[in-house]
Amino acid sequence: MKVEDLVVRYGKVTAVRDVSFTVEDGEFVSLLGPSGCGKTTTLRCIAGLEASSAGVIRIGEEIVAADGLEVPPEKRGINMVFQSYAVWPHMSVFENVAYGLRTRREPREQIEAKVGEALSTVGLEGYAKRYGTELSGGQQQRVALARAIVTSPRLLLFDEPLSNLDAGLRERMRYELVELQRRLGKTSLYVTHDQSEAMLMSDRIILMKDGEMVQMGSPRDLYDRPASRFAAEFIGNANLVTGEIRRADQRRAEVVLEGGIVLEGGFAWPDHARQSGPVLVCVRSESIERVPEGTTGVNCLDAVVETVSFLGATISCVLRVGTLGLRADLAARNPPEPGSAIRVRIDPEAVTLISEH
Ligand SMILES: Nc1ncnc2c1ncn2[C@@H]1O[C@H](COP(=O)(O)OP(=O)(O)OP(=O)(O)O)[C@@H](O)[C@H]1O
Ligand SMILES: [Mg+2]
């Protein structure tokens, strides 16, 4: 599936601006971003539920939307799962799932076999005769999923399908959904505003802001090398400090932070590499580790522990390093006392220099 230079305008509002990306066959890609950034609009254009103002959309090799061309949704070979389950309450589970096959006038035995298989795939064997009203939220979402896969679409589209479920069930369904997608090898595009959901489920993430794509990459890429303040703050816990480059090659640089502390780190993106000037420095809170007193080397610093919060596996501390306050997640074994002086090291690989400042 391929989107090229997609633009969607509603009157004066541009909801989607020059969005371009590809989802490879069998890949699971997420559109991630805050409320109103254009995720649903992008998805609805691909589904054919919304007309684009400009751009080209291909599903497989087929152009489904372009200037003057709009293939109707039912002819696109896609299925969509929404936040609201949209399970018809007056129909049995079987009829809900069979609907798409019936509209194609497939033979009865074939419909029965396919529905049976889809229900077992989503773990709903034995529920065929129940009515929509007799199901829990999680079960309704499984019905919606069975309905989406039963017609063997070329592409599955998901719009926040888990956000109506309670936290525990949502967590379980994330793993189930991903496992199901891997098993079926279905090309999938998934919309969410939840960064941990996108991180856990996706092969690649497209980060969006104000209708535009701001970064695209594997969950690891986005986490380790955020290319902007927005990306660093939206994904994971980041300490963001301004600094000035003192020395640099293509990948690494030495930066003097506000307050005079010197850190070594890597550029977010090779084309961000610079020889001098101000940068924003992102230090992930879990990349700060305690080392024995007197340890020397790159990015070893003296710190004073200001606060300590116990989180179970880790402790969350606020450290004072010179005039800087840094949040650090340290191992919970032998936690430092508040007020004590400790030595820490920050892995240079986990220090990211962002051009924006
Ligand atoms: N039919 C419409 N008419 C006018 N503006 C619209 C319409 N649909 C969406 N918008 C606007 O387009 C922008 C993008 O909306 P969209 O629904 O795509 O956001 P989203 O990223 O899915 O947000 P959320 O996480 O809240 O679902 C928003 O500013 C929204 O107000
Ligand atoms: Mg939305």
Tab-separated table of C-alpha atoms and ligand atoms in Angstrom:
chain	number	residue	atom	x	y	z
A	1	MET	CA	0.000	0.000	0.000
A	2	LYS	CA	1.332	3.399	-0.897
A	3	VAL	CA	0.263	6.960	-0.119
A	4	GLU	CA	1.871	9.808	-2.079
A	5	ASP	CA	1.541	13.502	-1.201
A	6	LEU	CA	-1.879	13.114	0.381
A	7	VAL	CA	-3.632	16.390	1.198
A	8	VAL	CA	-7.058	16.740	2.837
A	9	ARG	CA	-8.664	20.146	3.280
A	10	TYR	CA	-11.909	20.931	5.057
A	11	GLY	CA	-12.634	24.510	3.985
A	12	LYS	CA	-9.762	26.533	5.409
A	13	VAL	CA	-8.496	23.711	7.642
A	14	THR	CA	-5.787	21.460	6.198
A	15	ALA	CA	-6.249	18.215	8.158
A	16	VAL	CA	-3.565	16.252	6.244
A	17	ARG	CA	-0.597	17.885	4.538
A	18	ASP	CA	1.682	16.112	2.023
A	19	VAL	CA	1.667	12.749	3.749
A	20	SER	CA	3.642	10.023	1.917
A	21	PHE	CA	4.450	6.521	3.095
A	22	THR	CA	4.471	2.875	2.058
A	23	VAL	CA	3.251	-0.173	3.955
A	24	GLU	CA	5.001	-3.278	2.631
A	25	ASP	CA	3.088	-6.539	2.183
A	26	GLY	CA	2.628	-8.229	5.564
A	27	GLU	CA	3.908	-5.217	7.470
A	28	PHE	CA	2.264	-3.657	10.557
A	29	VAL	CA	2.588	0.127	10.495
A	30	SER	CA	1.120	2.596	13.004
A	31	LEU	CA	0.078	6.195	12.560
A	32	LEU	CA	0.862	7.733	15.942
A	33	GLY	CA	0.231	11.247	17.174
A	34	PRO	CA	-1.833	13.477	19.453
A	35	SER	CA	-5.541	14.144	19.054
A	36	GLY	CA	-6.417	16.082	15.902
A	37	CYS	CA	-3.146	15.404	14.045
A	38	GLY	CA	-4.899	13.773	11.066
A	39	LYS	CA	-4.588	10.034	11.753
A	40	THR	CA	-8.238	9.121	11.235
A	41	THR	CA	-8.547	11.376	8.191
A	42	THR	CA	-5.555	9.621	6.553
A	43	LEU	CA	-7.027	6.208	7.313
A	44	ARG	CA	-10.478	7.172	6.022
A	45	CYS	CA	-8.964	8.361	2.733
A	46	ILE	CA	-7.288	4.986	2.289
A	47	ALA	CA	-10.589	3.261	3.094
A	48	GLY	CA	-12.420	5.467	0.592
A	49	LEU	CA	-14.689	6.981	3.265
A	50	GLU	CA	-13.186	10.429	2.779
A	51	ALA	CA	-12.226	12.204	-0.438
A	52	SER	CA	-8.691	13.560	-0.633
A	53	SER	CA	-7.923	17.054	-1.973
A	54	ALA	CA	-4.683	15.895	-3.634
A	55	GLY	CA	-2.390	12.888	-3.775
A	56	VAL	CA	-2.366	9.297	-4.970
A	57	ILE	CA	-3.289	6.158	-2.995
A	58	ARG	CA	-2.357	2.685	-4.209
A	59	ILE	CA	-3.473	-0.612	-2.721
A	60	GLY	CA	-1.339	-3.374	-4.153
A	61	GLU	CA	-0.531	-2.077	-7.627
A	62	GLU	CA	-3.966	-0.550	-8.106
A	63	ILE	CA	-4.561	3.188	-7.884
A	64	VAL	CA	-7.670	3.621	-5.711
A	65	ALA	CA	-7.585	7.399	-5.303
A	66	ALA	CA	-6.052	10.097	-7.481
A	67	ASP	CA	-7.062	13.283	-9.204
A	68	GLY	CA	-10.596	12.646	-10.463
A	69	LEU	CA	-10.595	8.983	-9.382
A	70	GLU	CA	-12.240	7.489	-6.273
A	71	VAL	CA	-12.681	3.714	-6.180
A	72	PRO	CA	-15.666	3.036	-3.848
A	73	PRO	CA	-14.790	1.522	-0.429
A	74	GLU	CA	-16.305	-1.916	-1.154
A	75	LYS	CA	-14.129	-2.263	-4.258
A	76	ARG	CA	-10.837	-1.503	-2.489
A	77	GLY	CA	-10.254	-4.923	-0.916
A	78	ILE	CA	-9.876	-3.457	2.552
A	79	ASN	CA	-11.611	-3.856	5.891
A	80	MET	CA	-11.613	-1.520	8.829
A	81	VAL	CA	-11.956	-2.032	12.598
A	82	PHE	CA	-13.145	0.994	14.564
A	83	GLN	CA	-13.045	2.117	18.171
A	84	SER	CA	-16.797	1.570	18.482
A	85	TYR	CA	-17.250	-2.100	17.751
A	86	ALA	CA	-20.099	-1.547	15.290
A	87	VAL	CA	-21.415	-5.035	15.970
A	88	TRP	CA	-25.082	-5.256	14.964
A	89	PRO	CA	-26.938	-6.092	18.181
A	90	HIS	CA	-30.013	-7.637	16.517
A	91	MET	CA	-27.904	-10.162	14.595
A	92	SER	CA	-26.161	-13.274	15.863
A	93	VAL	CA	-22.389	-13.407	15.961
A	94	PHE	CA	-22.526	-15.750	12.967
A	95	GLU	CA	-24.627	-13.323	10.909
A	96	ASN	CA	-22.432	-10.377	11.909
A	97	VAL	CA	-19.347	-12.145	10.633
A	98	ALA	CA	-21.079	-13.682	7.579
A	99	TYR	CA	-22.422	-10.347	6.323
A	100	GLY	CA	-19.567	-9.486	3.949
A	101	LEU	CA	-19.581	-12.982	2.451
A	102	ARG	CA	-23.352	-12.911	1.943
A	103	THR	CA	-23.189	-9.626	0.058
A	104	ARG	CA	-20.759	-11.404	-2.273
A	105	ARG	CA	-23.293	-14.232	-2.640
A	106	GLU	CA	-20.831	-16.918	-1.662
A	107	PRO	CA	-22.257	-20.459	-1.319
A	108	ARG	CA	-23.676	-21.443	2.084
A	109	GLU	CA	-21.136	-24.185	2.901
A	110	GLN	CA	-18.279	-21.863	2.071
A	111	ILE	CA	-19.739	-19.125	4.292
A	112	GLU	CA	-20.118	-21.571	7.183
A	113	ALA	CA	-16.566	-22.794	6.834
A	114	LYS	CA	-15.058	-19.304	6.582
A	115	VAL	CA	-17.081	-17.878	9.493
A	116	GLY	CA	-16.175	-20.896	11.634
A	117	GLU	CA	-12.506	-20.391	10.872
A	118	ALA	CA	-12.614	-16.633	11.516
A	119	LEU	CA	-14.387	-17.149	14.859
A	120	SER	CA	-11.834	-19.711	15.948
A	121	THR	CA	-8.998	-17.401	14.846
A	122	VAL	CA	-10.243	-14.695	17.219
A	123	GLY	CA	-11.024	-17.171	20.017
A	124	LEU	CA	-14.815	-17.087	19.748
A	125	GLU	CA	-15.603	-20.742	18.996
A	126	GLY	CA	-18.992	-21.587	20.478
A	127	TYR	CA	-20.291	-18.003	20.301
A	128	ALA	CA	-21.848	-18.180	16.833
A	129	LYS	CA	-25.466	-18.146	18.066
A	130	ARG	CA	-25.099	-15.346	20.621
A	131	TYR	CA	-26.509	-11.929	19.862
A	132	GLY	CA	-24.496	-8.715	19.829
A	133	THR	CA	-26.236	-7.576	23.028
A	134	GLU	CA	-25.065	-10.720	24.857
A	135	LEU	CA	-21.365	-9.966	24.460
A	136	SER	CA	-18.809	-8.067	26.519
A	137	GLY	CA	-16.859	-5.190	24.971
A	138	GLY	CA	-13.833	-7.414	24.381
A	139	GLN	CA	-15.970	-10.090	22.737
A	140	GLN	CA	-17.670	-7.503	20.519
A	141	GLN	CA	-14.274	-6.277	19.388
A	142	ARG	CA	-13.312	-9.857	18.537
A	143	VAL	CA	-16.476	-10.142	16.429
A	144	ALA	CA	-15.509	-6.938	14.624
A	145	LEU	CA	-12.065	-8.428	14.024
A	146	ALA	CA	-13.505	-11.716	12.719
A	147	ARG	CA	-15.756	-9.717	10.405
A	148	ALA	CA	-12.728	-7.806	9.133
A	149	ILE	CA	-10.589	-10.870	8.353
A	150	VAL	CA	-13.276	-13.237	7.046
A	151	THR	CA	-13.366	-11.688	3.565
A	152	SER	CA	-9.542	-11.989	3.219
A	153	PRO	CA	-8.924	-8.289	2.521
A	154	ARG	CA	-5.653	-7.055	0.988
A	155	LEU	CA	-5.288	-4.519	3.756
A	156	LEU	CA	-6.591	-4.179	7.325
A	157	LEU	CA	-7.176	-0.709	8.740
A	158	PHE	CA	-7.572	-0.123	12.474
A	159	ASP	CA	-8.707	3.107	14.118
A	160	GLU	CA	-7.971	2.951	17.862
A	161	PRO	CA	-9.712	-0.443	18.103
A	162	LEU	CA	-8.724	-1.078	21.721
A	163	SER	CA	-9.408	2.277	23.333
A	164	ASN	CA	-12.907	1.366	24.589
A	165	LEU	CA	-11.573	-1.604	26.559
A	166	ASP	CA	-10.443	-1.471	30.173
A	167	ALA	CA	-6.701	-1.325	30.838
A	168	GLY	CA	-6.135	-5.033	31.546
A	169	LEU	CA	-8.078	-6.288	28.554
A	170	ARG	CA	-6.511	-3.656	26.304
A	171	GLU	CA	-3.065	-4.903	27.269
A	172	ARG	CA	-3.982	-8.544	26.521
A	173	MET	CA	-5.677	-7.668	23.231
A	174	ARG	CA	-2.562	-5.804	22.053
A	175	TYR	CA	-0.547	-9.008	22.232
A	176	GLU	CA	-3.360	-11.057	20.717
A	177	LEU	CA	-3.850	-8.662	17.839
A	178	VAL	CA	-0.174	-8.578	17.008
A	179	GLU	CA	0.085	-12.348	17.229
A	180	LEU	CA	-2.935	-12.683	14.944
A	181	GLN	CA	-1.495	-10.209	12.438
A	182	ARG	CA	1.828	-12.090	12.343
A	183	ARG	CA	0.035	-15.405	11.913
A	184	LEU	CA	-2.194	-14.154	9.087
A	185	GLY	CA	0.569	-11.993	7.602
A	186	LYS	CA	-2.020	-9.289	6.845
A	187	THR	CA	-0.772	-5.904	5.726
A	188	SER	CA	-2.035	-3.592	8.473
A	189	LEU	CA	-2.244	0.117	9.165
A	190	TYR	CA	-3.085	0.953	12.767
A	191	VAL	CA	-4.077	4.331	14.199
A	192	THR	CA	-3.375	5.141	17.836
A	193	HIS	CA	-2.475	8.083	20.064
A	194	ASP	CA	-0.949	5.671	22.588
A	195	GLN	CA	2.825	5.506	22.195
A	196	SER	CA	3.272	2.292	24.188
A	197	GLU	CA	0.666	0.573	22.006
A	198	ALA	CA	2.425	1.712	18.831
A	199	MET	CA	5.843	0.697	20.218
A	200	LEU	CA	4.670	-2.759	21.196
A	201	MET	CA	2.740	-3.615	18.050
A	202	SER	CA	4.437	-2.002	15.073
A	203	ASP	CA	7.147	-2.916	12.604
A	204	ARG	CA	7.298	0.791	11.830
A	205	ILE	CA	5.755	3.926	13.289
A	206	ILE	CA	4.783	7.097	11.432
A	207	LEU	CA	4.712	9.966	13.890
A	208	MET	CA	2.303	12.771	12.964
A	209	LYS	CA	1.765	16.307	14.216
A	210	ASP	CA	-0.637	18.981	12.921
A	211	GLY	CA	-1.482	17.009	9.776
A	212	GLU	CA	2.147	16.306	8.853
A	213	MET	CA	4.508	13.367	9.203
A	214	VAL	CA	7.352	14.343	11.511
A	215	GLN	CA	9.300	11.078	11.711
A	216	MET	CA	9.082	7.525	10.440
A	217	GLY	CA	11.033	4.483	11.554
A	218	SER	CA	11.129	1.342	13.665
A	219	PRO	CA	10.040	1.736	17.308
A	220	ARG	CA	13.745	1.481	18.212
A	221	ASP	CA	14.702	4.278	15.757
A	222	LEU	CA	12.105	6.642	17.140
A	223	TYR	CA	13.028	5.873	20.707
A	224	ASP	CA	16.804	5.987	20.339
A	225	ARG	CA	17.037	8.781	17.795
A	226	PRO	CA	14.132	11.209	18.146
A	227	ALA	CA	14.617	13.866	15.480
A	228	SER	CA	12.715	16.654	17.242
A	229	ARG	CA	11.681	17.898	20.677
A	230	PHE	CA	8.177	16.726	19.862
A	231	ALA	CA	9.316	13.151	19.050
A	232	ALA	CA	11.512	12.985	22.161
A	233	GLU	CA	8.675	14.113	24.425
A	234	PHE	CA	5.924	12.085	22.760
A	235	ILE	CA	7.753	8.748	23.000
A	236	GLY	CA	9.256	7.598	26.303
A	237	ASN	CA	10.697	9.655	29.160
A	238	ALA	CA	13.261	12.203	28.121
A	239	ASN	CA	15.414	14.792	29.858
A	240	LEU	CA	15.794	17.641	27.368
A	241	VAL	CA	18.598	20.122	27.919
A	242	THR	CA	20.020	22.808	25.661
A	243	GLY	CA	23.722	22.732	24.856
A	244	GLU	CA	26.434	23.977	22.525
A	245	ILE	CA	28.516	21.691	20.273
A	246	ARG	CA	32.233	21.890	21.111
A	247	ARG	CA	33.687	19.230	18.838
A	248	ALA	CA	32.085	16.902	16.289
A	249	ASP	CA	32.549	14.351	13.551
A	250	GLN	CA	29.789	12.863	11.352
A	251	ARG	CA	28.182	10.745	14.082
A	252	ARG	CA	29.371	11.940	17.462
A	253	ALA	CA	29.792	15.280	19.178
A	254	GLU	CA	30.904	16.727	22.474
A	255	VAL	CA	28.390	19.182	23.872
A	256	VAL	CA	28.680	21.724	26.676
A	257	LEU	CA	25.365	21.787	28.518
A	258	GLU	CA	23.907	24.761	30.327
A	259	GLY	CA	25.850	24.897	33.612
A	260	GLY	CA	29.109	23.746	31.987
A	261	ILE	CA	28.744	19.949	32.069
A	262	VAL	CA	30.237	18.164	29.050
A	263	LEU	CA	28.492	15.167	27.466
A	264	GLU	CA	29.226	13.039	24.446
A	265	GLY	CA	26.355	11.913	22.245
A	266	GLY	CA	25.194	10.973	18.751
A	267	PHE	CA	23.242	12.940	16.173
A	268	ALA	CA	19.574	12.074	15.781
A	269	TRP	CA	19.996	11.679	12.063
A	270	PRO	CA	23.246	11.815	10.068
A	271	ASP	CA	21.975	14.812	8.107
A	272	HIS	CA	21.586	16.623	11.412
A	273	ALA	CA	25.325	16.415	12.018
A	274	ARG	CA	26.846	19.831	12.628
A	275	GLN	CA	30.256	21.129	13.656
A	276	SER	CA	29.118	23.805	16.070
A	277	GLY	CA	26.177	25.754	17.415
A	278	PRO	CA	23.281	25.168	19.796
A	279	VAL	CA	21.502	21.811	20.030
A	280	LEU	CA	18.862	20.137	22.112
A	281	VAL	CA	20.238	17.164	24.056
A	282	CYS	CA	17.933	14.243	24.858
A	283	VAL	CA	18.980	11.957	27.728
A	284	ARG	CA	16.647	8.997	28.349
A	285	SER	CA	16.001	8.548	32.045
A	286	GLU	CA	16.914	4.841	31.986
A	287	SER	CA	20.250	5.472	30.277
A	288	ILE	CA	21.701	6.978	33.469
A	289	GLU	CA	23.394	4.259	35.533
A	290	ARG	CA	25.091	4.321	38.887
A	291	VAL	CA	28.814	3.443	38.814
A	292	PRO	CA	31.367	2.991	41.636
A	293	GLU	CA	32.815	6.092	43.243
A	294	GLY	CA	35.890	7.321	41.360
A	295	THR	CA	34.915	5.786	37.979
A	296	THR	CA	36.348	7.871	35.162
A	297	GLY	CA	35.670	7.931	31.429
A	298	VAL	CA	33.242	9.352	28.906
A	299	ASN	CA	30.017	10.775	30.389
A	300	CYS	CA	30.881	9.941	34.021
A	301	LEU	CA	29.517	12.592	36.355
A	302	ASP	CA	29.063	13.418	40.046
A	303	ALA	CA	25.448	13.750	41.097
A	304	VAL	CA	23.465	14.490	44.231
A	305	VAL	CA	20.291	12.493	44.762
A	306	GLU	CA	17.395	14.870	45.402
A	307	THR	CA	14.367	12.581	45.483
A	308	VAL	CA	13.826	8.832	45.296
A	309	SER	CA	10.517	7.183	44.283
A	310	PHE	CA	10.156	3.421	44.455
A	311	LEU	CA	8.449	1.968	41.342
A	312	GLY	CA	9.043	-1.769	41.885
A	313	ALA	CA	11.621	-2.950	39.375
A	314	THR	CA	13.259	0.460	39.244
A	315	ILE	CA	13.483	3.630	41.287
A	316	SER	CA	12.833	7.016	39.785
A	317	CYS	CA	15.250	9.676	41.069
A	318	VAL	CA	15.777	13.332	40.508
A	319	LEU	CA	19.525	13.923	40.360
A	320	ARG	CA	21.264	17.259	40.623
A	321	VAL	CA	24.296	17.400	38.334
A	322	GLY	CA	25.848	20.838	38.775
A	323	THR	CA	22.926	23.154	38.122
A	324	LEU	CA	20.993	20.566	36.092
A	325	GLY	CA	18.106	18.467	37.341
A	326	LEU	CA	17.950	15.065	35.592
A	327	ARG	CA	15.337	12.353	36.000
A	328	ALA	CA	16.970	8.925	36.249
A	329	ASP	CA	15.529	5.411	36.484
A	330	LEU	CA	17.999	3.374	38.532
A	331	ALA	CA	18.018	-0.287	39.554
A	332	ALA	CA	15.981	-0.801	42.733
A	333	ARG	CA	18.712	-2.864	44.421
A	334	ASN	CA	20.741	-0.792	46.914
A	335	PRO	CA	18.876	2.430	46.225
A	336	PRO	CA	20.764	5.629	47.092
A	337	GLU	CA	19.595	7.745	50.024
A	338	PRO	CA	18.060	11.115	49.259
A	339	GLY	CA	20.766	13.750	49.775
A	340	SER	CA	23.646	11.345	49.061
A	341	ALA	CA	26.384	11.937	46.492
A	342	ILE	CA	26.750	9.274	43.791
A	343	ARG	CA	28.716	8.736	40.592
A	344	VAL	CA	26.751	8.112	37.389
A	345	ARG	CA	27.499	7.283	33.791
A	346	ILE	CA	25.343	8.116	30.787
A	347	ASP	CA	25.733	5.793	27.806
A	348	PRO	CA	26.797	8.047	24.886
A	349	GLU	CA	24.665	5.872	22.571
A	350	ALA	CA	21.619	6.995	24.577
A	351	VAL	CA	22.438	10.708	24.351
A	352	THR	CA	20.785	12.161	21.254
A	353	LEU	CA	21.601	15.551	19.776
A	354	ILE	CA	18.630	17.184	18.098
A	355	SER	CA	19.133	20.078	15.700
A	356	GLU	CA	16.097	21.931	17.002
A	357	HIS	CA	16.778	23.967	20.150
B	1	LIG	N1	-15.486	16.464	8.596
B	1	LIG	C1	-14.636	17.387	9.049
B	1	LIG	N2	-14.844	18.708	8.848
B	1	LIG	C2	-13.969	19.636	9.277
B	1	LIG	N3	-12.831	19.353	9.948
B	1	LIG	C3	-12.562	18.062	10.201
B	1	LIG	C4	-13.450	17.010	9.774
B	1	LIG	N4	-12.910	15.839	10.163
B	1	LIG	C5	-11.750	16.142	10.806
B	1	LIG	N5	-11.541	17.465	10.835
B	1	LIG	C6	-10.380	18.160	11.410
B	1	LIG	O1	-9.221	17.603	10.853
B	1	LIG	C7	-8.197	17.453	11.825
B	1	LIG	C8	-7.731	16.008	11.902
B	1	LIG	O2	-8.761	15.198	12.428
B	1	LIG	P1	-8.599	13.623	12.645
B	1	LIG	O3	-9.928	13.074	13.034
B	1	LIG	O4	-7.962	13.046	11.451
B	1	LIG	O5	-7.597	13.568	13.866
B	1	LIG	P2	-7.040	12.322	14.698
B	1	LIG	O6	-5.565	12.391	14.603
B	1	LIG	O7	-7.709	11.074	14.257
B	1	LIG	O8	-7.456	12.688	16.186
B	1	LIG	P3	-8.030	11.768	17.409
B	1	LIG	O9	-6.832	11.146	18.062
B	1	LIG	O10	-8.684	12.776	18.294
B	1	LIG	O11	-8.994	10.782	16.826
B	1	LIG	C9	-8.764	17.985	13.117
B	1	LIG	O12	-8.336	19.302	13.289
B	1	LIG	C10	-10.251	17.920	12.897
B	1	LIG	O13	-10.913	18.907	13.646
B	2	MG	MG	-9.003	9.719	15.207
